[in-house]
CSV table of C-alpha atoms in Angstrom, one decimal:
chain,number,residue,atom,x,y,z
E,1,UNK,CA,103.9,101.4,88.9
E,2,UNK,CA,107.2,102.6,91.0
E,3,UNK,CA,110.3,100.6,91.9
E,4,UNK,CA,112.2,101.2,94.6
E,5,UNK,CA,116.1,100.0,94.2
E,6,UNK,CA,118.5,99.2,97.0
E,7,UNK,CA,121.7,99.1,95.5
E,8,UNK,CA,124.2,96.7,97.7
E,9,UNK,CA,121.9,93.6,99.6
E,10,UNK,CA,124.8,93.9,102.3
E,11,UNK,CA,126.4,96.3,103.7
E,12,UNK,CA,129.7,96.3,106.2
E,13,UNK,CA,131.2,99.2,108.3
E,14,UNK,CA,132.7,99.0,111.3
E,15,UNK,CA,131.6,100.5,114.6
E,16,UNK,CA,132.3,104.4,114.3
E,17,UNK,CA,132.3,104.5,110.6
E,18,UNK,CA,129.8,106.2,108.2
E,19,UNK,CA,127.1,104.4,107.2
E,20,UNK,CA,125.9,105.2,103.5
E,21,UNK,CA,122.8,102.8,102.1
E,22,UNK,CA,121.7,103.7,98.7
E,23,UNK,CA,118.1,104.0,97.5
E,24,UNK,CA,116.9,104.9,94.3
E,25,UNK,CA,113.3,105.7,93.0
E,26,UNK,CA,111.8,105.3,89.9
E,27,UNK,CA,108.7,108.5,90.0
E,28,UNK,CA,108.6,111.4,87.7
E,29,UNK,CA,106.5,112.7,90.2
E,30,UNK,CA,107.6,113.9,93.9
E,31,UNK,CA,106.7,111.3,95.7
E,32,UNK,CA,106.7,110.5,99.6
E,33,UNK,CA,109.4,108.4,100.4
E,34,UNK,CA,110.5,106.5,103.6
E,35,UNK,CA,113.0,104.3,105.2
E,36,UNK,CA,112.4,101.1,107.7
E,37,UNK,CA,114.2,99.1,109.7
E,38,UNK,CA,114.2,95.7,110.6
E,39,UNK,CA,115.7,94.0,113.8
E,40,UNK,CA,116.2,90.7,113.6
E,41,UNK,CA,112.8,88.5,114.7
E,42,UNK,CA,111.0,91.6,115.1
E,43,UNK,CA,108.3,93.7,112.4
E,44,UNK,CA,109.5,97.0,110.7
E,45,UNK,CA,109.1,100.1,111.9
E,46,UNK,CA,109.5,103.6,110.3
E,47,UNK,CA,112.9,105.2,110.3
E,48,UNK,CA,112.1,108.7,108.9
E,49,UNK,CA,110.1,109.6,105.6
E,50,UNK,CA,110.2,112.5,103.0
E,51,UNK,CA,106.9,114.3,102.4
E,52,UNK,CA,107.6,117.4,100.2
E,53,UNK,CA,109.2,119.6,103.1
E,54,UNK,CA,112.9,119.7,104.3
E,55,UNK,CA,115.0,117.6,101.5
E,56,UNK,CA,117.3,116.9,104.2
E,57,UNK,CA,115.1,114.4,107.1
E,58,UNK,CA,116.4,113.6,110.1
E,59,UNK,CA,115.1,110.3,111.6
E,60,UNK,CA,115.7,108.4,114.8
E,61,UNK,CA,118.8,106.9,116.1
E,62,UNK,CA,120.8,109.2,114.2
E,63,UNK,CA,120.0,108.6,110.9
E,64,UNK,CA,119.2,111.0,108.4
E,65,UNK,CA,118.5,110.7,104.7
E,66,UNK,CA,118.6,113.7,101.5
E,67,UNK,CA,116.2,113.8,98.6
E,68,UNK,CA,117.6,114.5,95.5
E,69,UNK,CA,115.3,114.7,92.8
E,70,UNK,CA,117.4,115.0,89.8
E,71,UNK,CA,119.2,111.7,90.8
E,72,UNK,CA,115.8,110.4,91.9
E,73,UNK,CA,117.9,109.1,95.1
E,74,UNK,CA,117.0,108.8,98.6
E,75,UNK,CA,120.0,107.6,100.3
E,76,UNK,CA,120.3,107.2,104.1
E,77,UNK,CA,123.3,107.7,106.1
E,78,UNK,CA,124.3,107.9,109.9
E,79,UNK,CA,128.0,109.4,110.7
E,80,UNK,CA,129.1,106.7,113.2
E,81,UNK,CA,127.9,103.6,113.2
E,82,UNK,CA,126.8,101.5,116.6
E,83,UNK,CA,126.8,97.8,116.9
E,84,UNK,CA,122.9,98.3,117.4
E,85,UNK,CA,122.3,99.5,114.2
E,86,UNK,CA,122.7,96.2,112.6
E,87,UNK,CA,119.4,95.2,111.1
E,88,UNK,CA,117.8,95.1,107.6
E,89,UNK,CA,117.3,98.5,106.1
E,90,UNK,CA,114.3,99.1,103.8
E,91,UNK,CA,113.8,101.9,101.3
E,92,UNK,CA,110.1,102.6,100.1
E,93,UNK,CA,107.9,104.8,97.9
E,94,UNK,CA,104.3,105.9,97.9
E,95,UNK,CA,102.1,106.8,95.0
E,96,UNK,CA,100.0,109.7,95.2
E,97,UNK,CA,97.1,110.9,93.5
E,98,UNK,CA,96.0,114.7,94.7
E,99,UNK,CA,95.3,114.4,98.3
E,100,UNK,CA,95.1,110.6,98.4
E,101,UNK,CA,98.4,108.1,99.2
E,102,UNK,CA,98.3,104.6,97.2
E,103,UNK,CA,100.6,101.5,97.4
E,104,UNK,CA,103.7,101.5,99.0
E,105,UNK,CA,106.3,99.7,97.3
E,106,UNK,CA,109.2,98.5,98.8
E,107,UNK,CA,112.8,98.0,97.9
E,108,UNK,CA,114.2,94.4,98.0
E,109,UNK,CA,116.2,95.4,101.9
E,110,UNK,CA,120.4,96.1,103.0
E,111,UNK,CA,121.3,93.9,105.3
E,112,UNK,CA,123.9,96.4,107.7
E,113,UNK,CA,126.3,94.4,109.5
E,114,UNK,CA,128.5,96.4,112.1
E,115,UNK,CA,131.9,94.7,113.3
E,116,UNK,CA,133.5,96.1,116.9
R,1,UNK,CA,97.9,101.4,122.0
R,2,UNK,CA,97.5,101.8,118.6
R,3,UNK,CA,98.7,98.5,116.8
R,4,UNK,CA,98.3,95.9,114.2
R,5,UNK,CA,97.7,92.6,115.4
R,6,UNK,CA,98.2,89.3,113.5
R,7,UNK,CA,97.1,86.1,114.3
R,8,UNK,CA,98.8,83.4,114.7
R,9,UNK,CA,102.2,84.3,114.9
R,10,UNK,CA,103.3,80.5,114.4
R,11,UNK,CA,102.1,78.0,112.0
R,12,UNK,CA,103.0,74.7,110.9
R,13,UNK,CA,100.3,73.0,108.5
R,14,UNK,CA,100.4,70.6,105.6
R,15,UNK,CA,99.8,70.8,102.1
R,16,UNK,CA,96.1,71.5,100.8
R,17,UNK,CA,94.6,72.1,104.6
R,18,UNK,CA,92.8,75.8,104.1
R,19,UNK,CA,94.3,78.4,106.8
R,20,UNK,CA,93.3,81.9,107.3
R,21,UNK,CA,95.6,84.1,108.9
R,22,UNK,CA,93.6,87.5,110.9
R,23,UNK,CA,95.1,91.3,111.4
R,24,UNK,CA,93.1,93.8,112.9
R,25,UNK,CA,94.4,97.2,113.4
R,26,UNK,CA,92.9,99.5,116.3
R,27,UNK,CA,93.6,102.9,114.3
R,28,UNK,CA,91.0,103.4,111.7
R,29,UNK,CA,93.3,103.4,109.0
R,30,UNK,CA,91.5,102.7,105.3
R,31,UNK,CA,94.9,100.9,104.0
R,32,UNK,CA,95.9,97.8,104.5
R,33,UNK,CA,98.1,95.4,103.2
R,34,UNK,CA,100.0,91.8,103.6
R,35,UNK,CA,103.4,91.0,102.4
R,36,UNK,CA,105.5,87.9,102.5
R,37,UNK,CA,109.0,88.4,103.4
R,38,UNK,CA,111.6,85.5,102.2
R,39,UNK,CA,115.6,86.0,102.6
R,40,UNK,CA,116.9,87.0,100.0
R,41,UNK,CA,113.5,89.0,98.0
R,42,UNK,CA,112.9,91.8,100.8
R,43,UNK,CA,108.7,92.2,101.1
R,44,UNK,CA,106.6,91.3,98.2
R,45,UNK,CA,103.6,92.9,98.9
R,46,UNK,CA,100.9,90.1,98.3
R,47,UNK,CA,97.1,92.1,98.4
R,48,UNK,CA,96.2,95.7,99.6
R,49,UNK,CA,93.2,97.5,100.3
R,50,UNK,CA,92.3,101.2,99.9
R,51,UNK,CA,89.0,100.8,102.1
R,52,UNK,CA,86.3,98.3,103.0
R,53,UNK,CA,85.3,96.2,99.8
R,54,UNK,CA,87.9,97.4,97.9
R,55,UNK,CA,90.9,95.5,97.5
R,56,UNK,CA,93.7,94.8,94.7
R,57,UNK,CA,96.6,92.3,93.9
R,58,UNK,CA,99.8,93.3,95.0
R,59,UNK,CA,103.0,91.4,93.1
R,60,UNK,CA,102.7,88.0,94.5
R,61,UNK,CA,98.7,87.1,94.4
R,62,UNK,CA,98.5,83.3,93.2
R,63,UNK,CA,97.5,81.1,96.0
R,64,UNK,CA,96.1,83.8,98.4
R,65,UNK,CA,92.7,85.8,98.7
R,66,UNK,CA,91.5,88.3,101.0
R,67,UNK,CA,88.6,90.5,101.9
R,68,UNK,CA,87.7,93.8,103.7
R,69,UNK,CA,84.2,93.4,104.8
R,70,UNK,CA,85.0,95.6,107.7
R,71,UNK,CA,87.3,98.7,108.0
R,72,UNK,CA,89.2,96.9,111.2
R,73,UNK,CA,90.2,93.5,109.4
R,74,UNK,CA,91.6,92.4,106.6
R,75,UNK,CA,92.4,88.5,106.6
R,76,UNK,CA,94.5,86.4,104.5
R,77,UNK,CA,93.1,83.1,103.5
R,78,UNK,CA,95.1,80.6,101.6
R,79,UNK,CA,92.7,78.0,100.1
R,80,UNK,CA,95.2,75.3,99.2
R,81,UNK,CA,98.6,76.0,101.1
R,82,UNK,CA,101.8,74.4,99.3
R,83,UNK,CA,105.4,74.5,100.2
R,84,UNK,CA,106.2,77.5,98.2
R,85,UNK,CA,103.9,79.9,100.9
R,86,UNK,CA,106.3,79.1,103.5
R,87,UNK,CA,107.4,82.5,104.5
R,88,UNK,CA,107.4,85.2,107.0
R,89,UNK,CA,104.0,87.1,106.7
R,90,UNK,CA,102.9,90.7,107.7
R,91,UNK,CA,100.0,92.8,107.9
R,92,UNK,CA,100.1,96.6,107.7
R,93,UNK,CA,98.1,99.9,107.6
R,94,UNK,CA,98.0,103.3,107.4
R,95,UNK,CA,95.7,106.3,106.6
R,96,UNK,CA,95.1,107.6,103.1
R,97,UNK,CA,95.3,110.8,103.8
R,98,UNK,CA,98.6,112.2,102.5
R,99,UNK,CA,99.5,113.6,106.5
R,100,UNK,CA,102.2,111.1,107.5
R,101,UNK,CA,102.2,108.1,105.3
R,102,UNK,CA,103.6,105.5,107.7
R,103,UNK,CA,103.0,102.1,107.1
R,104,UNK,CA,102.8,100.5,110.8
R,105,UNK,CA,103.5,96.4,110.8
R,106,UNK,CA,102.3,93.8,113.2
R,107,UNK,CA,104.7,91.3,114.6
R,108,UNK,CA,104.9,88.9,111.6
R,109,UNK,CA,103.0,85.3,111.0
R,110,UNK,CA,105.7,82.8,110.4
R,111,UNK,CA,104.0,80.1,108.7
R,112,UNK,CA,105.7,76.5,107.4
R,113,UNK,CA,103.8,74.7,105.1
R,114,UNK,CA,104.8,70.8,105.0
């Protein structure tokens, strides 16, 4: 089985400030890996996701995140941070056997707060 | 519009009184999946399903069964709610197929049991 790790369950920056949330993975294996976000009282949605291409992914609202397989990290960052980009930040990994994607399993969530 | 529906979105029940919780997803997707989120533990995932009439425990099983008789559905039925299953509930689904991976969510069942 995976395991996902979010290291830090908050997070602070203030607006304008780099945002940094740390993800680490647990697979030997390349394995697809994705970010979500959560807004409060709303569902996740997808943030941007690895899939064995570009190590460097660029996702929407200026996030982008770097593969790194010898530190088996997935960490996301944005340059300046907006007062809208406070949410709940998810990190997640898929197994994979040969063609065929299996659970997802999630990390346990950053909660990003942004002050003005 | 492709989406994952969940029904109902609000529940308050008591102890013991059987409660089945629908999502039905529009895209044809063979995964699906329910997690419970409480503050504090992120998403647990609870059951997930690889395709109709196949389906596996996630982390957090006790107390809840599902089923997949039909690609579209995938309902969460808890036989005997108790306090401990008050939590924020969602339904997802994807493809198999290794093309995009994304997981897409409905809105979330927030369900209270007394």
């Amino acid at each position: 089985a995976q395991s996902v790790t979010q290291l830090g369950s908050h997070v602070s920056v203030s607006e304008g400030a780099l945002v940094l949330l740390r993800c680490n993975y647990s697979s030997s294996v390349p394995p697809y890996l994705f970010w979500y976000v959560q807004y409060p009282n709303q569902g996740l949605q997808l943030l941007l996701k690895y899939t064995s291409a570009a190590t460097l992914v660029k996702g929407i609202n200026g996030f982008e995140a770097e593969f790194k397989k010898s530190e088996t990290s997935f960490h996301l960052t944005k340059p300046s941070a907006h007062m809208s980009d406070a949410a709940e930040y998810f990190c997640a990994v898929s197994d994979k056997k040969g063609s065929t994607l299996g659970r997802l399993y999630f990390g346990r969530g950053t909660q990003l707060t942004v002050w003005p | 519009e492709a989406q994952v529906t969940q029904n109902p979105r609000y529940l308050i029940t008591v102890t013991g009184k059987k409660l089945t919780v629908t999502c039905s997803q529009n895209m044809n997707h063979e995964y699906m999946s329910w997690y419970r989120q409480d503050p504090g533990l992120g998403l647990r995932q609870i059951y997930y399903s690889m395709n109709v009439e196949v389906t596996d425990k996630g982390d957090v099983p006790e107390g809840y069964k599902v089923s997949r008789k039909e690609k579209r559905n995938f309902p969460l039925i808890l036989e005997s709610p108790s306090p401990n299953q008050t939590s924020l509930y969602f339904c997802a689904s994807r493809t198999t197929g290794v093309g995009t991976g994304e997981l897409f969510f409905g809105e979330g069942s927030r369900l209270t049991v007394l």
